[in-house]
mmCIF file with all atom_site columns, C-alpha atoms in Angstrom:
data_model
loop_
_atom_site.group_PDB
_atom_site.id
_atom_site.type_symbol
_atom_site.label_atom_id
_atom_site.label_alt_id
_atom_site.label_comp_id
_atom_site.label_asym_id
_atom_site.label_entity_id
_atom_site.label_seq_id
_atom_site.pdbx_PDB_ins_code
_atom_site.Cartn_x
_atom_site.Cartn_y
_atom_site.Cartn_z
_atom_site.occupancy
_atom_site.B_iso_or_equiv
_atom_site.pdbx_formal_charge
_atom_site.auth_seq_id
_atom_site.auth_comp_id
_atom_site.auth_asym_id
_atom_site.auth_atom_id
_atom_site.pdbx_PDB_model_num
ATOM 1   C CA . MET A 1 1   ? 61.953 -65.542 26.700 1.00 46.00 ? 19  MET A CA 1
ATOM 2   C CA . SER A 1 2   ? 62.265 -69.691 27.489 1.00 49.00 ? 20  SER A CA 1
ATOM 3   C CA . ALA A 1 3   ? 65.410 -70.730 28.097 1.00 59.00 ? 21  ALA A CA 1
ATOM 4   C CA . ASN A 1 4   ? 64.020 -74.695 27.703 1.00 70.00 ? 22  ASN A CA 1
ATOM 5   C CA . ARG A 1 5   ? 63.711 -73.353 23.800 1.00 71.00 ? 23  ARG A CA 1
ATOM 6   C CA . GLU A 1 6   ? 66.544 -74.177 21.285 1.00 85.00 ? 24  GLU A CA 1
ATOM 7   C CA . SER A 1 7   ? 66.184 -71.078 19.028 1.00 89.00 ? 25  SER A CA 1
ATOM 8   C CA . VAL A 1 8   ? 64.534 -67.680 18.581 1.00 90.00 ? 26  VAL A CA 1
ATOM 9   C CA . THR A 1 9   ? 62.187 -66.384 16.178 1.00 92.00 ? 27  THR A CA 1
ATOM 10  C CA . ILE A 1 10  ? 62.405 -62.067 15.870 1.00 96.00 ? 28  ILE A CA 1
ATOM 11  C CA . PRO A 1 11  ? 59.654 -60.984 13.425 1.00 97.00 ? 29  PRO A CA 1
ATOM 12  C CA . ILE A 1 12  ? 61.634 -58.612 10.748 1.00 98.00 ? 30  ILE A CA 1
ATOM 13  C CA . PHE A 1 13  ? 58.719 -55.629 10.010 1.00 98.00 ? 31  PHE A CA 1
ATOM 14  C CA . PRO A 1 14  ? 58.376 -52.378 7.308  1.00 98.00 ? 32  PRO A CA 1
ATOM 15  C CA . CYS A 1 15  ? 57.817 -49.576 8.207  1.00 97.00 ? 33  CYS A CA 1
ATOM 16  C CA . ARG A 1 16  ? 57.840 -46.133 6.804  1.00 96.00 ? 34  ARG A CA 1
ATOM 17  C CA . SER A 1 17  ? 60.508 -44.044 8.704  1.00 96.00 ? 35  SER A CA 1
ATOM 18  C CA . ILE A 1 18  ? 62.532 -46.029 11.338 1.00 97.00 ? 36  ILE A CA 1
ATOM 19  C CA . ASP A 1 19  ? 62.590 -42.964 13.673 1.00 97.00 ? 37  ASP A CA 1
ATOM 20  C CA . GLU A 1 20  ? 58.689 -42.687 13.989 1.00 97.00 ? 38  GLU A CA 1
ATOM 21  C CA . GLN A 1 21  ? 59.022 -47.079 15.247 1.00 97.00 ? 39  GLN A CA 1
ATOM 22  C CA . LEU A 1 22  ? 61.772 -46.280 17.379 1.00 98.00 ? 40  LEU A CA 1
ATOM 23  C CA . GLU A 1 23  ? 59.814 -43.200 18.896 1.00 97.00 ? 41  GLU A CA 1
ATOM 24  C CA . PHE A 1 24  ? 56.782 -45.210 19.149 1.00 97.00 ? 42  PHE A CA 1
ATOM 25  C CA . TYR A 1 25  ? 58.829 -48.590 20.997 1.00 98.00 ? 43  TYR A CA 1
ATOM 26  C CA . GLN A 1 26  ? 60.782 -46.919 23.302 1.00 98.00 ? 44  GLN A CA 1
ATOM 27  C CA . ALA A 1 27  ? 57.504 -44.636 24.467 1.00 97.00 ? 45  ALA A CA 1
ATOM 28  C CA . LEU A 1 28  ? 55.901 -48.698 24.952 1.00 98.00 ? 46  LEU A CA 1
ATOM 29  C CA . GLY A 1 29  ? 59.042 -49.162 27.100 1.00 98.00 ? 47  GLY A CA 1
ATOM 30  C CA . PHE A 1 30  ? 61.378 -51.206 24.493 1.00 98.00 ? 48  PHE A CA 1
ATOM 31  C CA . GLU A 1 31  ? 65.570 -50.954 24.051 1.00 98.00 ? 49  GLU A CA 1
ATOM 32  C CA . LEU A 1 32  ? 66.650 -49.941 20.971 1.00 98.00 ? 50  LEU A CA 1
ATOM 33  C CA . THR A 1 33  ? 69.335 -52.627 20.687 1.00 98.00 ? 51  THR A CA 1
ATOM 34  C CA . TYR A 1 34  ? 70.456 -51.661 17.006 1.00 98.00 ? 52  TYR A CA 1
ATOM 35  C CA . ARG A 1 35  ? 70.253 -49.400 14.778 1.00 98.00 ? 53  ARG A CA 1
ATOM 36  C CA . GLN A 1 36  ? 71.994 -48.867 11.223 1.00 97.00 ? 54  GLN A CA 1
ATOM 37  C CA . ALA A 1 37  ? 71.835 -46.211 8.535  1.00 95.00 ? 55  ALA A CA 1
ATOM 38  C CA . LYS A 1 38  ? 73.924 -48.172 5.516  1.00 93.00 ? 56  LYS A CA 1
ATOM 39  C CA . PRO A 1 39  ? 73.717 -49.640 3.119  1.00 94.00 ? 57  PRO A CA 1
ATOM 40  C CA . ASN A 1 40  ? 69.761 -49.746 3.974  1.00 93.00 ? 58  ASN A CA 1
ATOM 41  C CA . LEU A 1 41  ? 68.441 -48.136 7.526  1.00 96.00 ? 59  LEU A CA 1
ATOM 42  C CA . TYR A 1 42  ? 67.559 -51.073 10.068 1.00 98.00 ? 60  TYR A CA 1
ATOM 43  C CA . ALA A 1 43  ? 67.000 -50.738 13.590 1.00 98.00 ? 61  ALA A CA 1
ATOM 44  C CA . CYS A 1 44  ? 66.125 -53.508 16.484 1.00 98.00 ? 62  CYS A CA 1
ATOM 45  C CA . VAL A 1 45  ? 63.964 -52.791 19.878 1.00 98.00 ? 63  VAL A CA 1
ATOM 46  C CA . ARG A 1 46  ? 64.227 -55.411 22.171 1.00 98.00 ? 64  ARG A CA 1
ATOM 47  C CA . HIS A 1 47  ? 61.555 -55.724 25.393 1.00 98.00 ? 65  HIS A CA 1
ATOM 48  C CA . ARG A 1 48  ? 61.064 -58.888 28.232 1.00 97.00 ? 66  ARG A CA 1
ATOM 49  C CA . ILE A 1 49  ? 58.370 -60.343 26.110 1.00 97.00 ? 67  ILE A CA 1
ATOM 50  C CA . VAL A 1 50  ? 59.621 -59.687 22.449 1.00 97.00 ? 68  VAL A CA 1
ATOM 51  C CA . GLU A 1 51  ? 62.606 -58.493 20.182 1.00 98.00 ? 69  GLU A CA 1
ATOM 52  C CA . LEU A 1 52  ? 61.586 -57.172 17.094 1.00 98.00 ? 70  LEU A CA 1
ATOM 53  C CA . HIS A 1 53  ? 63.824 -55.813 13.702 1.00 98.00 ? 71  HIS A CA 1
ATOM 54  C CA . PHE A 1 54  ? 62.377 -52.686 11.745 1.00 98.00 ? 72  PHE A CA 1
ATOM 55  C CA . PHE A 1 55  ? 63.379 -52.260 7.761  1.00 98.00 ? 73  PHE A CA 1
ATOM 56  C CA . VAL A 1 56  ? 62.107 -49.601 5.878  1.00 97.00 ? 74  VAL A CA 1
ATOM 57  C CA . TRP A 1 57  ? 59.735 -49.827 2.708  1.00 96.00 ? 75  TRP A CA 1
ATOM 58  C CA . LYS A 1 58  ? 59.035 -46.610 1.697  1.00 94.00 ? 76  LYS A CA 1
ATOM 59  C CA . GLN A 1 59  ? 55.770 -47.416 -0.185 1.00 96.00 ? 77  GLN A CA 1
ATOM 60  C CA . LEU A 1 60  ? 54.156 -49.271 2.945  1.00 96.00 ? 78  LEU A CA 1
ATOM 61  C CA . ASP A 1 61  ? 50.885 -48.015 3.154  1.00 96.00 ? 79  ASP A CA 1
ATOM 62  C CA . PRO A 1 62  ? 49.598 -48.607 7.106  1.00 94.00 ? 80  PRO A CA 1
ATOM 63  C CA . SER A 1 63  ? 46.344 -49.493 6.561  1.00 93.00 ? 81  SER A CA 1
ATOM 64  C CA . ALA A 1 64  ? 46.916 -51.677 3.988  1.00 94.00 ? 82  ALA A CA 1
ATOM 65  C CA . SER A 1 65  ? 49.972 -53.739 6.391  1.00 93.00 ? 83  SER A CA 1
ATOM 66  C CA . TYR A 1 66  ? 49.144 -57.715 6.927  1.00 94.00 ? 84  TYR A CA 1
ATOM 67  C CA . SER A 1 67  ? 51.882 -57.916 8.881  1.00 97.00 ? 85  SER A CA 1
ATOM 68  C CA . MET A 1 68  ? 51.706 -59.707 12.158 1.00 97.00 ? 86  MET A CA 1
ATOM 69  C CA . CYS A 1 69  ? 53.052 -62.133 15.197 1.00 97.00 ? 87  CYS A CA 1
ATOM 70  C CA . TYR A 1 70  ? 51.878 -63.673 17.532 1.00 97.00 ? 88  TYR A CA 1
ATOM 71  C CA . VAL A 1 71  ? 53.651 -62.924 21.177 1.00 97.00 ? 89  VAL A CA 1
ATOM 72  C CA . HIS A 1 72  ? 52.720 -64.941 23.970 1.00 96.00 ? 90  HIS A CA 1
ATOM 73  C CA . VAL A 1 73  ? 52.740 -64.427 27.410 1.00 97.00 ? 91  VAL A CA 1
ATOM 74  C CA . ARG A 1 74  ? 51.769 -65.647 30.821 1.00 96.00 ? 92  ARG A CA 1
ATOM 75  C CA . ASP A 1 75  ? 50.299 -62.666 31.764 1.00 97.00 ? 93  ASP A CA 1
ATOM 76  C CA . VAL A 1 76  ? 48.643 -60.224 28.586 1.00 98.00 ? 94  VAL A CA 1
ATOM 77  C CA . ASP A 1 77  ? 47.051 -58.063 31.276 1.00 98.00 ? 95  ASP A CA 1
ATOM 78  C CA . ALA A 1 78  ? 49.967 -57.276 33.061 1.00 98.00 ? 96  ALA A CA 1
ATOM 79  C CA . VAL A 1 79  ? 51.972 -56.508 29.854 1.00 98.00 ? 97  VAL A CA 1
ATOM 80  C CA . HIS A 1 80  ? 48.525 -53.704 28.371 1.00 98.00 ? 98  HIS A CA 1
ATOM 81  C CA . LYS A 1 81  ? 48.466 -52.060 31.764 1.00 98.00 ? 99  LYS A CA 1
ATOM 82  C CA . GLU A 1 82  ? 52.321 -51.765 31.147 1.00 98.00 ? 100 GLU A CA 1
ATOM 83  C CA . PHE A 1 83  ? 51.926 -50.337 28.300 1.00 98.00 ? 101 PHE A CA 1
ATOM 84  C CA . CYS A 1 84  ? 48.972 -48.087 28.131 1.00 97.00 ? 102 CYS A CA 1
ATOM 85  C CA . GLU A 1 85  ? 50.229 -46.487 31.201 1.00 97.00 ? 103 GLU A CA 1
ATOM 86  C CA . ASN A 1 86  ? 54.175 -46.208 29.123 1.00 97.00 ? 104 ASN A CA 1
ATOM 87  C CA . LEU A 1 87  ? 51.962 -44.972 26.494 1.00 96.00 ? 105 LEU A CA 1
ATOM 88  C CA . LYS A 1 88  ? 50.496 -42.661 28.609 1.00 96.00 ? 106 LYS A CA 1
ATOM 89  C CA . ASN A 1 89  ? 53.356 -41.476 30.405 1.00 96.00 ? 107 ASN A CA 1
ATOM 90  C CA . ALA A 1 90  ? 55.036 -40.735 26.649 1.00 95.00 ? 108 ALA A CA 1
ATOM 91  C CA . TYR A 1 91  ? 52.053 -39.003 24.823 1.00 93.00 ? 109 TYR A CA 1
ATOM 92  C CA . GLY A 1 92  ? 49.491 -38.216 27.472 1.00 93.00 ? 110 GLY A CA 1
ATOM 93  C CA . LYS A 1 93  ? 46.623 -40.891 25.954 1.00 92.00 ? 111 LYS A CA 1
ATOM 94  C CA . VAL A 1 94  ? 46.496 -44.383 25.221 1.00 92.00 ? 112 VAL A CA 1
ATOM 95  C CA . HIS A 1 95  ? 44.935 -44.566 21.396 1.00 86.00 ? 113 HIS A CA 1
ATOM 96  C CA . SER A 1 96  ? 42.159 -46.851 20.280 1.00 81.00 ? 114 SER A CA 1
ATOM 97  C CA . ARG A 1 97  ? 41.632 -46.373 16.675 1.00 82.00 ? 115 ARG A CA 1
ATOM 98  C CA . ASP A 1 98  ? 44.137 -45.627 13.757 1.00 83.00 ? 116 ASP A CA 1
ATOM 99  C CA . PHE A 1 99  ? 47.896 -46.004 14.243 1.00 85.00 ? 117 PHE A CA 1
ATOM 100 C CA . PRO A 1 100 ? 49.294 -46.572 16.040 1.00 93.00 ? 118 PRO A CA 1
ATOM 101 C CA . ARG A 1 101 ? 47.134 -48.060 19.421 1.00 94.00 ? 119 ARG A CA 1
ATOM 102 C CA . ILE A 1 102 ? 46.287 -50.709 21.429 1.00 96.00 ? 120 ILE A CA 1
ATOM 103 C CA . THR A 1 103 ? 43.351 -52.693 21.763 1.00 96.00 ? 121 THR A CA 1
ATOM 104 C CA . LYS A 1 104 ? 41.435 -54.216 25.371 1.00 96.00 ? 122 LYS A CA 1
ATOM 105 C CA . PRO A 1 105 ? 42.276 -57.719 25.667 1.00 97.00 ? 123 PRO A CA 1
ATOM 106 C CA . ASN A 1 106 ? 39.636 -60.016 25.582 1.00 96.00 ? 124 ASN A CA 1
ATOM 107 C CA . ASN A 1 107 ? 38.625 -63.760 25.340 1.00 96.00 ? 125 ASN A CA 1
ATOM 108 C CA . LEU A 1 108 ? 38.225 -65.841 22.869 1.00 94.00 ? 126 LEU A CA 1
ATOM 109 C CA . ALA A 1 109 ? 38.124 -69.405 23.048 1.00 91.00 ? 127 ALA A CA 1
ATOM 110 C CA . GLU A 1 110 ? 41.977 -70.398 23.014 1.00 91.00 ? 128 GLU A CA 1
ATOM 111 C CA . ASP A 1 111 ? 43.338 -67.248 24.851 1.00 95.00 ? 129 ASP A CA 1
ATOM 112 C CA . ARG A 1 112 ? 43.113 -63.756 26.116 1.00 97.00 ? 130 ARG A CA 1
ATOM 113 C CA . ARG A 1 113 ? 44.769 -61.172 24.057 1.00 97.00 ? 131 ARG A CA 1
ATOM 114 C CA . CYS A 1 114 ? 45.167 -57.680 23.280 1.00 97.00 ? 132 CYS A CA 1
ATOM 115 C CA . ASN A 1 115 ? 46.151 -56.031 19.598 1.00 97.00 ? 133 ASN A CA 1
ATOM 116 C CA . LEU A 1 116 ? 49.039 -53.599 19.561 1.00 97.00 ? 134 LEU A CA 1
ATOM 117 C CA . ILE A 1 117 ? 49.175 -52.279 16.563 1.00 97.00 ? 135 ILE A CA 1
ATOM 118 C CA . ASP A 1 118 ? 52.374 -49.786 15.659 1.00 97.00 ? 136 ASP A CA 1
ATOM 119 C CA . PRO A 1 119 ? 52.521 -47.048 13.398 1.00 97.00 ? 137 PRO A CA 1
ATOM 120 C CA . ALA A 1 120 ? 53.674 -48.981 10.263 1.00 97.00 ? 138 ALA A CA 1
ATOM 121 C CA . GLY A 1 121 ? 50.367 -51.154 10.709 1.00 97.00 ? 139 GLY A CA 1
ATOM 122 C CA . ASN A 1 122 ? 52.327 -53.938 11.835 1.00 98.00 ? 140 ASN A CA 1
ATOM 123 C CA . ARG A 1 123 ? 50.129 -55.791 14.777 1.00 97.00 ? 141 ARG A CA 1
ATOM 124 C CA . LEU A 1 124 ? 51.546 -57.591 17.686 1.00 98.00 ? 142 LEU A CA 1
ATOM 125 C CA . LEU A 1 125 ? 48.803 -60.234 18.660 1.00 98.00 ? 143 LEU A CA 1
ATOM 126 C CA . ILE A 1 126 ? 49.881 -60.396 23.051 1.00 98.00 ? 144 ILE A CA 1
ATOM 127 C CA . GLY A 1 127 ? 47.978 -63.619 24.743 1.00 97.00 ? 145 GLY A CA 1
ATOM 128 C CA . GLN A 1 128 ? 47.815 -65.468 27.057 1.00 96.00 ? 146 GLN A CA 1
ATOM 129 C CA . LYS A 1 129 ? 47.027 -69.427 26.689 1.00 93.00 ? 147 LYS A CA 1
ATOM 130 C CA . HIS A 1 130 ? 43.509 -70.210 29.018 1.00 89.00 ? 148 HIS A CA 1
ATOM 131 C CA . ALA A 1 131 ? 44.731 -72.660 31.957 1.00 83.00 ? 149 ALA A CA 1
ATOM 132 C CA . SER A 1 132 ? 43.071 -75.460 31.045 1.00 66.00 ? 150 SER A CA 1
ATOM 133 C CA . ALA A 1 133 ? 42.072 -78.588 33.959 1.00 44.00 ? 151 ALA A CA 1
ATOM 134 C CA . ALA A 1 134 ? 42.993 -81.461 31.393 1.00 46.00 ? 152 ALA A CA 1
ATOM 135 C CA . PRO A 1 135 ? 44.412 -81.771 28.179 1.00 49.00 ? 153 PRO A CA 1
ATOM 136 C CA . VAL A 1 136 ? 41.227 -82.872 25.791 1.00 48.00 ? 154 VAL A CA 1
ATOM 137 C CA . GLN A 1 137 ? 40.635 -86.913 25.273 1.00 50.00 ? 155 GLN A CA 1
ATOM 138 C CA . THR A 1 138 ? 39.089 -87.721 22.273 1.00 50.00 ? 156 THR A CA 1
ATOM 139 C CA . GLU A 1 139 ? 38.514 -91.511 20.795 1.00 56.00 ? 157 GLU A CA 1
ATOM 140 C CA . GLN A 1 140 ? 38.483 -89.775 16.778 1.00 58.00 ? 158 GLN A CA 1
ATOM 141 C CA . THR A 1 141 ? 40.937 -91.494 14.286 1.00 59.00 ? 159 THR A CA 1
ATOM 142 C CA . VAL A 1 142 ? 42.485 -88.480 12.090 1.00 58.00 ? 160 VAL A CA 1
ATOM 143 C CA . MET A 1 143 ? 43.713 -90.032 9.000  1.00 58.00 ? 161 MET A CA 1
ATOM 144 C CA . VAL A 1 144 ? 45.566 -87.505 6.852  1.00 62.00 ? 162 VAL A CA 1
ATOM 145 C CA . GLN A 1 145 ? 46.606 -88.202 3.992  1.00 66.00 ? 163 GLN A CA 1
ATOM 146 C CA . PRO A 1 146 ? 50.266 -87.218 2.836  1.00 69.00 ? 164 PRO A CA 1
ATOM 147 C CA . SER A 1 147 ? 51.078 -84.337 1.259  1.00 71.00 ? 165 SER A CA 1
ATOM 148 C CA . TRP A 1 148 ? 52.746 -83.889 -2.394 1.00 70.00 ? 166 TRP A CA 1
ATOM 149 C CA . PHE A 1 149 ? 55.547 -82.471 -1.375 1.00 65.00 ? 167 PHE A CA 1
ATOM 150 C CA . ALA A 1 150 ? 55.426 -85.032 1.374  1.00 66.00 ? 168 ALA A CA 1
ATOM 151 C CA . ASN A 1 151 ? 55.131 -87.966 -1.400 1.00 66.00 ? 169 ASN A CA 1
ATOM 152 C CA . ALA A 1 152 ? 57.852 -86.306 -3.103 1.00 67.00 ? 170 ALA A CA 1
ATOM 153 C CA . PHE A 1 153 ? 60.315 -85.971 -0.440 1.00 63.00 ? 171 PHE A CA 1
ATOM 154 C CA . SER A 1 154 ? 59.353 -90.044 0.035  1.00 66.00 ? 172 SER A CA 1
ATOM 155 C CA . ARG A 1 155 ? 60.257 -90.281 -2.840 1.00 67.00 ? 173 ARG A CA 1
ATOM 156 C CA . GLY A 1 156 ? 63.351 -88.108 -3.217 1.00 63.00 ? 174 GLY A CA 1
ATOM 157 C CA . PHE A 1 157 ? 61.748 -86.017 -6.194 1.00 53.00 ? 175 PHE A CA 1
#
């Protein structure tokens, strides 16, 4: 985590099984930092790139999951290599289909990223912004109309 940030955001993801989630994330190299049994199942893991929390939702369908977060890293290829090596050591292979899986890093317009999809279908978009020589400058001015909320807020509701 960056020392110059005032806050940290920690995703809280659903899962069907705390044990299954913890086994997977520990195989990746995450450290278990907290586990709660009552009043509800809850667990926390941490890696140098991110901290994640999990709660149990028994009706969760991993194939219909929409839970995701973007994790910005300095070297996406190094993180991908580390995770693949850890998965191969733990399971004998690296899955690229179904759940869980990890995709190969690829270049998009805004970044280079890989996707890590856990057993519950939660998706971590692990990415590294492209280096640019200079900020893009434009002479065009865009006028943005205030939203309903901005107008209401300025009037004091």
